[in-house]
Short mmCIF file of C-alpha atoms and ligand atoms in Angstrom, two decimals:
data_model
loop_
_atom_site.label_atom_id
_atom_site.label_comp_id
_atom_site.label_asym_id
_atom_site.label_seq_id
_atom_site.Cartn_x
_atom_site.Cartn_y
_atom_site.Cartn_z
CA MET M 21 -34.92 2.21 4.89
CA ASP M 22 -34.14 2.27 1.18
CA TYR M 23 -32.03 5.40 1.10
CA ILE M 24 -32.28 5.87 -2.66
CA LYS M 25 -36.09 5.60 -2.58
CA ASN M 26 -36.20 7.97 0.37
CA TYR M 27 -34.04 10.44 -1.56
CA GLU M 28 -36.31 10.31 -4.57
CA GLU M 29 -39.30 10.99 -2.36
CA MET M 30 -37.81 13.70 -0.13
CA ALA M 31 -35.37 15.58 -2.38
CA PRO M 32 -38.08 17.43 -4.35
CA LYS M 33 -39.64 18.66 -1.10
CA TYR M 34 -36.41 20.29 0.05
CA GLN M 35 -35.67 21.55 -3.43
CA LYS M 36 -39.07 23.29 -3.52
CA LEU M 37 -38.12 25.01 -0.27
CA GLY M 38 -35.10 26.41 -2.13
CA MET M 39 -32.58 24.41 -0.12
CA PRO M 40 -29.40 22.95 -1.63
CA ILE M 41 -29.78 19.18 -1.89
CA PRO M 42 -27.18 16.49 -2.55
CA ARG M 43 -26.88 14.87 -5.96
CA ARG M 44 -28.41 11.42 -6.14
CA ASP M 45 -24.95 9.84 -6.45
CA MET M 46 -24.05 11.19 -2.98
CA ILE M 47 -26.54 8.69 -1.52
CA LYS M 48 -25.10 5.22 -0.85
CA THR M 49 -27.07 1.98 -1.06
CA ALA M 50 -27.35 -0.39 1.92
CA GLU M 51 -24.89 -2.71 0.15
CA GLN M 52 -22.33 0.06 -0.31
CA ILE M 53 -22.70 1.17 3.32
CA GLU M 54 -22.10 -2.41 4.45
CA GLY M 55 -18.91 -2.45 2.36
CA ILE M 56 -17.71 0.83 3.86
CA ARG M 57 -18.59 -0.48 7.34
CA GLU M 58 -16.32 -3.51 6.73
CA ALA M 59 -13.51 -1.26 5.52
CA GLY M 60 -14.07 0.80 8.66
CA ILE M 61 -13.77 -2.22 10.95
CA ILE M 62 -10.38 -2.98 9.41
CA ASN M 63 -9.30 0.66 9.60
CA ASN M 64 -10.29 0.73 13.30
CA LYS M 65 -8.23 -2.41 13.97
CA ILE M 66 -5.20 -0.84 12.30
CA LEU M 67 -5.46 2.30 14.42
CA ASP M 68 -5.97 0.15 17.54
CA LEU M 69 -2.71 -1.61 16.68
CA VAL M 70 -0.96 1.75 16.31
CA ALA M 71 -2.37 2.76 19.71
CA ALA M 72 -1.02 -0.40 21.31
CA ASN M 73 2.48 0.03 19.88
CA ILE M 74 3.23 3.73 19.56
CA ARG M 75 5.95 4.81 21.98
CA VAL M 76 8.77 7.21 22.68
CA GLY M 77 11.86 6.55 20.55
CA MET M 78 9.86 5.06 17.66
CA SER M 79 10.23 6.60 14.20
CA THR M 80 7.17 7.57 12.21
CA LEU M 81 8.40 5.13 9.54
CA GLU M 82 7.90 2.35 12.09
CA ILE M 83 4.30 3.51 12.53
CA ASP M 84 3.91 3.34 8.76
CA GLU M 85 5.26 -0.23 8.76
CA ILE M 86 2.73 -1.23 11.43
CA VAL M 87 -0.08 0.31 9.36
CA HIS M 88 1.14 -1.15 6.08
CA ASN M 89 1.67 -4.69 7.39
CA ALA M 90 -1.62 -4.76 9.31
CA THR M 91 -3.56 -3.46 6.32
CA ILE M 92 -2.19 -6.19 4.04
CA GLU M 93 -2.65 -8.88 6.71
CA LEU M 94 -6.31 -7.90 7.13
CA GLY M 95 -6.91 -8.09 3.37
CA GLY M 96 -6.96 -4.36 2.72
CA VAL M 97 -5.03 -1.87 0.64
CA PRO M 98 -3.60 1.35 2.12
CA ALA M 99 -5.39 4.10 0.19
CA THR M 100 -2.69 6.74 0.58
CA LEU M 101 0.14 4.61 -0.86
CA GLY M 102 0.59 5.95 -4.39
CA PHE M 103 -2.38 8.31 -4.11
CA GLU M 104 -1.34 11.33 -6.19
CA CYS M 105 2.25 10.05 -5.75
CA TYR M 106 2.00 10.09 -1.91
CA PRO M 107 4.77 7.67 -0.85
CA LYS M 108 3.48 6.03 2.37
CA SER M 109 0.60 4.02 3.86
CA CYS M 110 -0.54 6.62 6.41
CA CYS M 111 0.06 10.20 7.49
CA THR M 112 1.90 10.97 10.74
CA SER M 113 1.69 14.62 11.77
CA ILE M 114 3.72 15.70 14.80
CA ASN M 115 3.19 18.85 16.92
CA GLU M 116 3.07 21.89 14.55
CA GLN M 117 2.41 19.66 11.55
CA VAL M 118 -1.29 20.15 10.78
CA CYS M 119 -1.74 17.15 8.47
CA HIS M 120 -0.13 15.01 5.75
CA GLY M 121 3.10 14.45 7.64
CA ILE M 122 5.05 11.81 5.72
CA PRO M 123 6.43 8.91 7.78
CA SER M 124 10.23 9.01 7.92
CA PRO M 125 13.06 7.19 9.70
CA LYS M 126 14.36 10.64 10.68
CA ASP M 127 11.27 11.60 12.68
CA ILE M 128 11.69 10.00 16.11
CA LEU M 129 8.87 10.42 18.64
CA LYS M 130 10.07 12.11 21.78
CA ASN M 131 8.61 12.70 25.21
CA GLY M 132 5.98 15.45 25.07
CA ASP M 133 5.11 15.07 21.38
CA ILE M 134 1.55 14.91 20.14
CA VAL M 135 1.04 12.99 16.90
CA ASN M 136 -1.87 12.36 14.59
CA VAL M 137 -1.97 9.08 12.69
CA ASP M 138 -4.36 9.21 9.71
CA CYS M 139 -5.17 5.96 8.04
CA THR M 140 -7.42 5.11 5.08
CA THR M 141 -8.19 1.53 4.11
CA ILE M 142 -9.60 0.17 0.88
CA TYR M 143 -11.35 -3.17 1.40
CA LYS M 144 -13.17 -4.93 -1.45
CA GLY M 145 -13.16 -1.58 -3.24
CA TYR M 146 -14.66 0.42 -0.36
CA TYR M 147 -12.87 3.24 1.49
CA ALA M 148 -12.90 4.18 5.17
CA ASP M 149 -10.87 7.10 6.54
CA ALA M 150 -10.07 8.00 10.16
CA SER M 151 -7.40 9.52 12.34
CA ARG M 152 -6.54 9.70 16.03
CA MET M 153 -4.29 11.73 18.29
CA PHE M 154 -1.60 10.08 20.37
CA GLN M 155 0.42 11.57 23.20
CA ILE M 156 4.02 10.49 23.66
CA GLY M 157 5.03 10.27 27.30
CA LEU M 158 4.11 13.29 29.38
CA ILE M 159 2.63 16.20 27.41
CA THR M 160 2.04 19.81 28.46
CA GLU M 161 -1.28 20.97 29.87
CA GLU M 162 -1.77 23.09 26.76
CA ALA M 163 -1.24 20.11 24.46
CA ALA M 164 -3.68 18.05 26.53
CA LYS M 165 -6.28 20.83 26.33
CA LEU M 166 -5.77 21.08 22.56
CA ILE M 167 -6.44 17.37 22.11
CA ARG M 168 -9.46 17.50 24.43
CA VAL M 169 -11.01 20.49 22.65
CA THR M 170 -10.38 18.92 19.24
CA LYS M 171 -12.16 15.71 20.29
CA GLU M 172 -14.99 17.71 21.86
CA ALA M 173 -15.40 19.73 18.66
CA LEU M 174 -15.83 16.54 16.64
CA GLU M 175 -18.29 15.17 19.22
CA LEU M 176 -20.34 18.38 19.05
CA ALA M 177 -20.33 18.18 15.25
CA LEU M 178 -21.61 14.60 15.44
CA LYS M 179 -24.46 15.72 17.70
CA THR M 180 -25.83 17.89 14.88
CA LEU M 181 -26.10 14.93 12.51
CA LYS M 182 -29.58 13.69 11.63
CA PRO M 183 -31.66 13.41 8.49
CA TYR M 184 -32.14 16.83 6.87
CA SER M 185 -29.72 18.68 9.18
CA ARG M 186 -27.39 21.03 7.32
CA LEU M 187 -23.70 20.90 6.45
CA GLY M 188 -23.25 24.38 7.99
CA ASP M 189 -24.35 23.03 11.38
CA ILE M 190 -21.24 20.85 11.47
CA GLY M 191 -18.84 23.71 10.80
CA TYR M 192 -20.62 26.01 13.20
CA ALA M 193 -20.48 23.49 16.05
CA ILE M 194 -16.75 22.97 15.53
CA GLU M 195 -15.64 26.57 15.17
CA HIS M 196 -17.89 27.86 17.96
CA HIS M 197 -16.45 25.41 20.48
CA VAL M 198 -12.87 25.92 19.35
CA LYS M 199 -13.08 29.72 19.50
CA GLN M 200 -14.67 29.58 22.94
CA ASN M 201 -11.58 27.73 24.07
CA GLY M 202 -9.18 30.25 22.53
CA PHE M 203 -7.97 28.03 19.70
CA SER M 204 -8.43 28.29 15.90
CA VAL M 205 -9.82 26.12 13.11
CA VAL M 206 -7.80 25.51 9.95
CA HIS M 207 -9.96 26.61 7.01
CA GLU M 208 -7.98 25.31 4.04
CA ILE M 209 -8.63 21.59 4.46
CA GLY M 210 -12.01 19.95 5.07
CA GLY M 211 -13.78 16.66 5.41
CA HIS M 212 -15.18 14.92 2.37
CA GLY M 213 -17.54 12.33 1.03
CA VAL M 214 -15.89 8.91 1.08
CA GLY M 215 -16.66 5.27 0.37
CA ILE M 216 -16.54 4.49 -3.34
CA ASP M 217 -13.55 6.76 -3.77
CA PHE M 218 -11.06 8.42 -1.41
CA HIS M 219 -12.34 11.98 -1.73
CA GLU M 220 -15.90 12.48 -2.94
CA ASP M 221 -18.46 15.26 -2.68
CA PRO M 222 -19.56 16.91 -0.51
CA TYR M 223 -16.73 19.05 0.85
CA VAL M 224 -17.24 19.35 4.62
CA ALA M 225 -16.01 22.70 5.96
CA HIS M 226 -15.06 22.84 9.64
CA PHE M 227 -16.50 26.36 10.00
CA GLY M 228 -19.86 27.74 8.91
CA LYS M 229 -23.27 29.09 9.75
CA ARG M 230 -26.13 27.14 11.27
CA ASP M 231 -29.08 26.29 9.00
CA THR M 232 -27.01 26.82 5.86
CA GLY M 233 -25.41 24.55 3.31
CA LEU M 234 -26.34 21.20 1.85
CA VAL M 235 -29.25 19.31 3.40
CA LEU M 236 -27.98 15.95 4.69
CA PHE M 237 -29.95 12.91 3.54
CA PRO M 238 -29.91 9.37 4.95
CA GLY M 239 -27.30 7.32 3.09
CA MET M 240 -24.71 10.08 2.82
CA VAL M 241 -21.22 8.95 3.93
CA PHE M 242 -18.53 11.51 4.69
CA THR M 243 -15.68 12.40 7.01
CA ILE M 244 -15.44 15.12 9.62
CA GLU M 245 -11.79 15.85 10.40
CA PRO M 246 -11.19 19.18 12.11
CA MET M 247 -7.64 20.51 12.38
CA ILE M 248 -7.30 22.80 15.40
CA ASN M 249 -4.37 25.12 16.19
CA VAL M 250 -3.31 26.66 19.48
CA GLY M 251 -2.32 29.91 17.70
CA THR M 252 -3.17 31.33 14.30
CA ARG M 253 -5.35 29.32 11.93
CA LYS M 254 -2.95 30.25 9.13
CA VAL M 255 -0.91 27.42 7.65
CA PHE M 256 1.74 26.80 5.00
CA LEU M 257 2.68 23.93 2.73
CA ASP M 258 6.11 22.32 3.01
CA ALA M 259 7.70 23.29 -0.31
CA ALA M 260 10.22 20.46 -0.02
CA ASN M 261 7.66 17.61 -0.17
CA ASN M 262 4.53 19.42 -1.39
CA TRP M 263 2.39 17.50 1.12
CA THR M 264 2.91 18.43 4.73
CA ILE M 265 0.95 21.37 6.14
CA TYR M 266 2.36 23.32 9.10
CA THR M 267 0.98 26.02 11.37
CA MET M 268 2.29 29.42 10.23
CA ASP M 269 3.32 30.42 13.77
CA GLY M 270 4.78 27.07 14.78
CA SER M 271 2.07 26.47 17.39
CA LEU M 272 0.70 23.00 18.09
CA SER M 273 -2.05 21.51 15.93
CA ALA M 274 -4.34 18.54 16.54
CA GLN M 275 -6.79 16.60 14.37
CA VAL M 276 -9.28 13.78 14.74
CA GLU M 277 -11.26 12.19 11.92
CA HIS M 278 -14.27 9.90 11.72
CA THR M 279 -16.13 8.43 8.74
CA VAL M 280 -19.88 8.66 9.37
CA VAL M 281 -23.13 7.75 7.62
CA ILE M 282 -26.42 9.59 8.01
CA THR M 283 -29.07 7.02 8.98
CA GLU M 284 -32.86 7.20 9.18
CA ASP M 285 -32.73 8.27 12.82
CA GLY M 286 -29.36 9.93 13.21
CA PHE M 287 -25.91 8.76 12.27
CA GLU M 288 -23.48 5.88 12.64
CA ILE M 289 -19.71 6.10 13.02
CA LEU M 290 -18.14 3.78 10.44
CA ALA M 291 -14.50 4.54 11.20
CA TYR M 292 -12.80 6.20 14.15
N1 LIG F 401 -6.41 10.73 4.95
C1 LIG F 401 -6.36 12.09 4.50
C2 LIG F 401 -7.77 12.61 4.60
O1 LIG F 401 -8.30 12.59 5.66
C3 LIG F 401 -5.85 12.22 3.13
C4 LIG F 401 -4.42 11.92 3.03
S1 LIG F 401 -3.96 12.00 1.42
C5 LIG F 401 -2.33 11.70 1.49
O2 LIG F 401 -8.43 12.98 3.69
F1 LIG F 401 -1.99 11.48 0.28
F2 LIG F 401 -1.73 12.74 2.04
F3 LIG F 401 -2.10 10.64 2.23
CO1 LIG F 402 -10.29 12.36 5.21
CO1 LIG F 403 -7.83 10.80 6.75
#
């Protein structure tokens, strides 16, 4: 399917129905999607390498070195390095850190920790963005449930994806499942369009109402990256580094992120 042609044909129909439609520049061409897919393959390999090497006693700086070296070796560029002065090649967020934890030689992974590694690769100018949760040694039942529910929430969000589904369906699926399990969804940070740039439109909220929001067209590429807390959804920004977000009550937080594309019959995961 020519996604641009399809957009030009279908957008007026949804617009006439009074529904919010994406701008034309939110639709990627087949060539651009292929580029993002290649960046995604590299990003997946990097996270696979992290998975194979992450262990108790390792510092988060060592994780960053694995990511950095693998990215360069595979012909990519780490998107976070130097992005708005961010100093490292990935984000490593431990326990009550919600996101944007900065790798450091002082942060040593210990038994029972849960850690998110978030990695974005630029390859031939195209961006792919994904993150995974890792458990260090033996974790508590509550931590295991948090990771399971977070992954399930993303899976349920993916199930809503098809041509002309709505952005609000994604947020609804996530928050409904999370609340049913007694956890909370962070509202302040969302997913985003991605591919030609790091953060593009649309903004993808992880809460919402069904049948509301932007109509999703084939050729749209974006991330879904819910951050889920055991306790309050409230968070605060680390004033010392201006990056790292923490849960307000010190409870555990988990996150998983995929880059996806809406296709003519559903969706495809480009980075996980
Ligand atoms: N990868 C993060 C995201 O999912 C963004 C990190 S920006 C950084 O959007 F500068 F903190 F690395
Ligand atoms: Co992202
Ligand atoms: Co990310």
